[in-house]
């Protein structure tokens, strides 16, 4: 199977999953595609920021924490957030809270897909392309989606709560950074000197998987909550529309 196809497949699959979850008032496909492209472009400033701070990952636990939360998670989630806030948030089609999740996931999957292609092609050069592709298909790419759901949930609420808009938006960004940073921390900390000697890689990977599962469970709950609200709005709109002819 082609490396590129393997790298692209999980992001596209998640986009389709979220698209079909938005049953009652789907977003224009053009807007979703633009969000996906913006997410792909967002990787450029994120990579530039991360590379300028590579020295922060200095073999210590504190270095791993700083690099995971303040460098990688912050730069990647903030870059994705800009696409969501500056483009999607202002669309007329962003007309219900669930749309925050839909657009956030599209941006995030654009980012994750480009990142995935880069990782898979890099490791393909040393004969590990397929193993990395399958690992990331079931962990890293879905993890990006869960971070996006957290962000999109609060940004969606912020759109329709002008009084608390700033606070809700900030909660969404910080929530995504927290879950992303926690996931990455368990992957980076294995490079800390004493940790690498005393703890197995499997235990550290288990921490990353555990943080992903927590984010996944929360994401499913948030999606269900916003879908229920979407259904209520859909019923209310249809009832209002049919009343004059009653």
CSV table of C-alpha atoms in Angstrom, one decimal:
chain,number,residue,atom,x,y,z
A,1,UNK,CA,0.0,0.0,0.0
A,2,UNK,CA,1.3,3.5,-0.8
A,3,UNK,CA,2.8,5.5,2.0
A,4,UNK,CA,0.9,8.6,1.1
A,5,UNK,CA,-2.4,6.8,1.0
A,6,UNK,CA,-1.8,5.4,4.5
A,7,UNK,CA,-0.8,8.8,5.8
A,8,UNK,CA,-3.9,10.5,4.4
A,9,UNK,CA,-6.5,7.8,5.1
A,10,UNK,CA,-7.0,8.4,8.9
A,11,UNK,CA,-7.5,12.2,8.6
A,12,UNK,CA,-10.0,11.8,5.7
A,13,UNK,CA,-11.9,9.1,7.6
A,14,UNK,CA,-12.2,11.3,10.7
A,15,UNK,CA,-13.4,14.2,8.5
A,16,UNK,CA,-16.1,12.0,7.0
A,17,UNK,CA,-17.1,10.7,10.4
A,18,UNK,CA,-17.6,14.2,11.8
A,19,UNK,CA,-19.3,15.4,8.6
A,20,UNK,CA,-22.0,12.7,8.9
A,21,UNK,CA,-22.4,13.4,12.6
A,22,UNK,CA,-23.7,16.8,11.6
A,23,UNK,CA,-27.0,15.4,10.5
A,24,UNK,CA,-29.5,18.3,10.9
A,25,UNK,CA,-27.7,21.3,9.4
A,26,UNK,CA,-24.6,20.4,7.5
A,27,UNK,CA,-21.9,22.9,6.7
A,28,UNK,CA,-21.0,23.9,3.1
A,29,UNK,CA,-18.4,21.5,1.8
A,30,UNK,CA,-16.4,24.5,0.4
A,31,UNK,CA,-16.0,25.9,4.0
A,32,UNK,CA,-15.0,22.5,5.3
A,33,UNK,CA,-12.4,22.1,2.6
A,34,UNK,CA,-11.0,25.6,3.2
A,35,UNK,CA,-10.7,24.7,6.9
A,36,UNK,CA,-8.8,21.5,6.1
A,37,UNK,CA,-6.4,23.5,3.9
A,38,UNK,CA,-5.9,26.1,6.5
A,39,UNK,CA,-5.1,23.4,9.0
A,40,UNK,CA,-2.5,22.0,6.6
A,41,UNK,CA,-0.9,25.4,6.2
A,42,UNK,CA,-0.9,25.9,10.0
A,43,UNK,CA,1.9,23.3,10.3
A,44,UNK,CA,4.4,25.8,8.9
A,45,UNK,CA,4.4,28.4,11.7
A,46,UNK,CA,4.2,25.5,14.3
A,47,UNK,CA,7.2,23.7,12.9
A,48,UNK,CA,9.2,27.0,12.8
A,49,UNK,CA,8.3,27.7,16.4
A,50,UNK,CA,9.2,24.2,17.6
A,51,UNK,CA,12.5,24.1,15.8
A,52,UNK,CA,13.6,27.3,17.4
A,53,UNK,CA,13.1,25.7,20.9
A,54,UNK,CA,14.5,22.2,20.3
A,55,UNK,CA,17.2,22.8,22.9
A,56,UNK,CA,14.5,22.9,25.6
A,57,UNK,CA,14.2,19.1,25.3
A,58,UNK,CA,17.4,18.7,27.3
A,59,UNK,CA,17.1,15.2,28.8
A,60,UNK,CA,15.2,16.3,32.0
A,61,UNK,CA,11.7,15.7,33.0
A,62,UNK,CA,11.1,19.5,33.3
A,63,UNK,CA,12.5,19.9,29.8
A,64,UNK,CA,10.1,17.3,28.5
A,65,UNK,CA,7.2,19.1,30.2
A,66,UNK,CA,8.1,22.5,28.9
A,67,UNK,CA,8.7,21.2,25.4
A,68,UNK,CA,5.4,19.2,25.4
A,69,UNK,CA,3.1,21.9,26.8
A,70,UNK,CA,4.6,25.3,26.2
A,71,UNK,CA,6.3,24.6,22.8
A,72,UNK,CA,4.7,21.7,20.9
A,73,UNK,CA,1.1,21.8,22.2
A,74,UNK,CA,0.9,25.5,22.4
A,75,UNK,CA,2.3,26.2,18.9
A,76,UNK,CA,0.3,23.5,17.2
A,77,UNK,CA,-3.0,24.2,18.9
A,78,UNK,CA,-2.7,27.9,18.6
A,79,UNK,CA,-1.9,27.6,14.9
A,80,UNK,CA,-5.0,25.5,14.4
A,81,UNK,CA,-7.0,27.8,16.6
A,82,UNK,CA,-6.2,30.8,14.3
A,83,UNK,CA,-7.8,29.0,11.3
A,84,UNK,CA,-10.9,28.2,13.3
A,85,UNK,CA,-11.3,31.6,14.9
A,86,UNK,CA,-10.3,33.8,11.9
A,87,UNK,CA,-12.1,31.9,9.2
A,88,UNK,CA,-14.7,29.5,10.3
A,89,UNK,CA,-16.0,31.4,13.3
A,90,UNK,CA,-17.1,34.3,11.0
A,91,UNK,CA,-19.0,32.2,8.5
A,92,UNK,CA,-22.8,32.6,8.3
A,93,UNK,CA,-23.0,28.8,8.2
A,94,UNK,CA,-21.6,28.7,11.7
A,95,UNK,CA,-25.1,28.9,13.1
A,96,UNK,CA,-25.2,26.3,15.9
A,97,UNK,CA,-22.8,25.2,18.7
A,98,UNK,CA,-22.0,21.8,17.0
A,99,UNK,CA,-20.4,23.7,14.2
A,100,UNK,CA,-17.6,24.6,16.5
A,101,UNK,CA,-16.6,21.0,16.7
A,102,UNK,CA,-17.1,20.3,13.0
A,103,UNK,CA,-14.9,23.2,11.9
A,104,UNK,CA,-12.3,22.6,14.6
A,105,UNK,CA,-11.9,18.9,13.5
A,106,UNK,CA,-11.6,19.9,9.9
A,107,UNK,CA,-8.8,22.3,10.7
A,108,UNK,CA,-7.1,19.8,13.0
A,109,UNK,CA,-7.3,17.0,10.4
A,110,UNK,CA,-5.7,19.2,7.8
A,111,UNK,CA,-2.9,19.8,10.2
A,112,UNK,CA,-2.6,16.2,11.3
A,113,UNK,CA,-2.7,14.9,7.7
A,114,UNK,CA,0.2,17.0,6.6
A,115,UNK,CA,2.1,16.1,9.8
A,116,UNK,CA,1.4,12.5,9.2
A,117,UNK,CA,2.7,12.6,5.6
A,118,UNK,CA,5.9,14.1,6.9
A,119,UNK,CA,6.4,11.5,9.6
A,120,UNK,CA,5.6,8.5,7.4
A,121,UNK,CA,7.9,9.6,4.6
A,122,UNK,CA,10.7,10.4,7.0
A,123,UNK,CA,10.5,7.0,8.7
A,124,UNK,CA,10.0,5.2,5.3
A,125,UNK,CA,13.6,6.2,4.5
A,126,UNK,CA,14.8,3.9,7.3
A,127,UNK,CA,12.3,1.1,6.6
A,128,UNK,CA,9.8,2.0,9.2
A,129,UNK,CA,7.2,3.8,7.1
A,130,UNK,CA,4.4,1.2,7.5
A,131,UNK,CA,4.9,0.7,11.2
A,132,UNK,CA,4.8,4.4,11.9
A,133,UNK,CA,1.8,4.9,9.5
A,134,UNK,CA,-0.2,2.3,11.4
A,135,UNK,CA,0.8,3.5,14.8
A,136,UNK,CA,-0.2,7.1,14.0
A,137,UNK,CA,-3.4,5.9,12.2
A,138,UNK,CA,-4.8,4.6,15.5
A,139,UNK,CA,-3.2,7.0,18.0
A,140,UNK,CA,-1.7,10.3,16.9
A,141,UNK,CA,-4.2,11.4,14.2
A,142,UNK,CA,-7.3,10.5,16.3
A,143,UNK,CA,-5.6,12.2,19.3
A,144,UNK,CA,-5.5,15.4,17.2
A,145,UNK,CA,-9.2,15.0,16.6
A,146,UNK,CA,-10.0,14.7,20.3
A,147,UNK,CA,-8.0,17.9,21.0
A,148,UNK,CA,-10.0,19.6,18.3
A,149,UNK,CA,-13.3,18.5,19.8
A,150,UNK,CA,-12.5,20.0,23.1
A,151,UNK,CA,-11.5,23.3,21.4
A,152,UNK,CA,-14.5,23.3,19.1
A,153,UNK,CA,-16.9,22.6,21.9
A,154,UNK,CA,-16.0,25.7,23.8
A,155,UNK,CA,-15.6,27.9,20.7
A,156,UNK,CA,-19.0,26.8,19.5
A,157,UNK,CA,-20.5,27.8,22.9
A,158,UNK,CA,-18.6,31.1,22.7
A,159,UNK,CA,-20.1,32.0,19.4
A,160,UNK,CA,-23.6,32.1,20.9
A,161,UNK,CA,-22.7,33.4,24.4
A,162,UNK,CA,-21.4,36.9,23.7
A,163,UNK,CA,-21.1,37.7,27.4
A,164,UNK,CA,-18.7,34.9,28.1
A,165,UNK,CA,-17.2,34.6,24.6
A,166,UNK,CA,-13.6,35.4,25.6
A,167,UNK,CA,-13.6,33.0,28.6
A,168,UNK,CA,-15.1,30.2,26.7
A,169,UNK,CA,-12.8,30.6,23.7
A,170,UNK,CA,-9.8,30.7,26.1
A,171,UNK,CA,-11.1,27.5,27.8
A,172,UNK,CA,-11.2,25.8,24.5
A,173,UNK,CA,-7.7,26.7,23.5
A,174,UNK,CA,-6.3,25.9,26.9
A,175,UNK,CA,-8.2,22.6,27.1
A,176,UNK,CA,-6.8,21.5,23.7
A,177,UNK,CA,-3.2,22.5,24.8
A,178,UNK,CA,-3.6,20.6,28.1
A,179,UNK,CA,-4.7,17.3,26.5
A,180,UNK,CA,-2.2,17.7,23.6
A,181,UNK,CA,0.6,18.5,26.0
A,182,UNK,CA,-0.2,15.6,28.3
A,183,UNK,CA,-0.2,13.2,25.4
A,184,UNK,CA,3.1,14.4,24.1
A,185,UNK,CA,4.7,14.6,27.6
A,186,UNK,CA,4.5,10.9,28.0
A,187,UNK,CA,6.2,10.4,24.6
A,188,UNK,CA,8.9,12.9,25.3
A,189,UNK,CA,9.7,12.1,28.9
A,190,UNK,CA,11.2,8.7,28.0
A,191,UNK,CA,14.2,10.7,26.7
A,192,UNK,CA,14.9,12.1,30.1
A,193,UNK,CA,18.0,10.5,31.5
A,194,UNK,CA,16.8,8.8,34.7
A,195,UNK,CA,13.4,7.9,33.2
A,196,UNK,CA,14.9,6.1,30.3
A,197,UNK,CA,17.0,4.0,32.6
A,198,UNK,CA,14.4,3.1,35.2
A,199,UNK,CA,11.1,2.9,33.3
A,200,UNK,CA,10.2,0.8,30.2
A,201,UNK,CA,9.0,2.6,27.1
A,202,UNK,CA,5.8,0.6,27.3
A,203,UNK,CA,4.9,2.2,30.6
A,204,UNK,CA,5.5,5.7,29.2
A,205,UNK,CA,3.6,4.9,26.0
A,206,UNK,CA,0.8,3.6,28.3
A,207,UNK,CA,0.6,7.1,29.8
A,208,UNK,CA,0.1,8.7,26.4
A,209,UNK,CA,-2.5,6.1,25.5
A,210,UNK,CA,-4.3,6.7,28.8
A,211,UNK,CA,-4.4,10.5,28.2
A,212,UNK,CA,-5.7,9.8,24.7
A,213,UNK,CA,-8.5,7.6,26.1
A,214,UNK,CA,-9.6,10.2,28.6
A,215,UNK,CA,-9.7,12.8,25.8
A,216,UNK,CA,-11.6,10.4,23.5
A,217,UNK,CA,-14.2,9.7,26.2
A,218,UNK,CA,-14.7,13.4,26.8
A,219,UNK,CA,-14.9,14.1,23.1
A,220,UNK,CA,-17.6,11.6,22.5
A,221,UNK,CA,-19.6,13.1,25.4
A,222,UNK,CA,-19.2,16.6,24.1
A,223,UNK,CA,-20.2,15.6,20.6
A,224,UNK,CA,-23.3,13.8,21.9
A,225,UNK,CA,-24.2,16.9,24.0
A,226,UNK,CA,-23.9,19.3,21.0
A,227,UNK,CA,-25.7,16.9,18.7
A,228,UNK,CA,-28.6,16.8,21.1
A,229,UNK,CA,-28.7,20.6,21.1
A,230,UNK,CA,-28.5,20.6,17.3
A,231,UNK,CA,-31.6,18.4,17.2
A,232,UNK,CA,-33.5,20.7,19.5
A,233,UNK,CA,-32.6,23.7,17.4
A,234,UNK,CA,-33.6,21.8,14.2
A,235,UNK,CA,-37.0,20.8,15.7
A,236,UNK,CA,-37.6,24.4,16.9
A,237,UNK,CA,-36.7,25.9,13.5
A,238,UNK,CA,-39.0,23.4,11.7
A,239,UNK,CA,-41.9,24.1,14.2
A,240,UNK,CA,-41.5,27.8,13.7
A,241,UNK,CA,-41.5,27.4,9.9
A,242,UNK,CA,-44.6,25.3,9.8
A,243,UNK,CA,-46.7,27.4,12.3
A,244,UNK,CA,-48.0,30.0,9.8
A,245,UNK,CA,-49.5,27.4,7.6
A,246,UNK,CA,-51.1,25.5,10.4
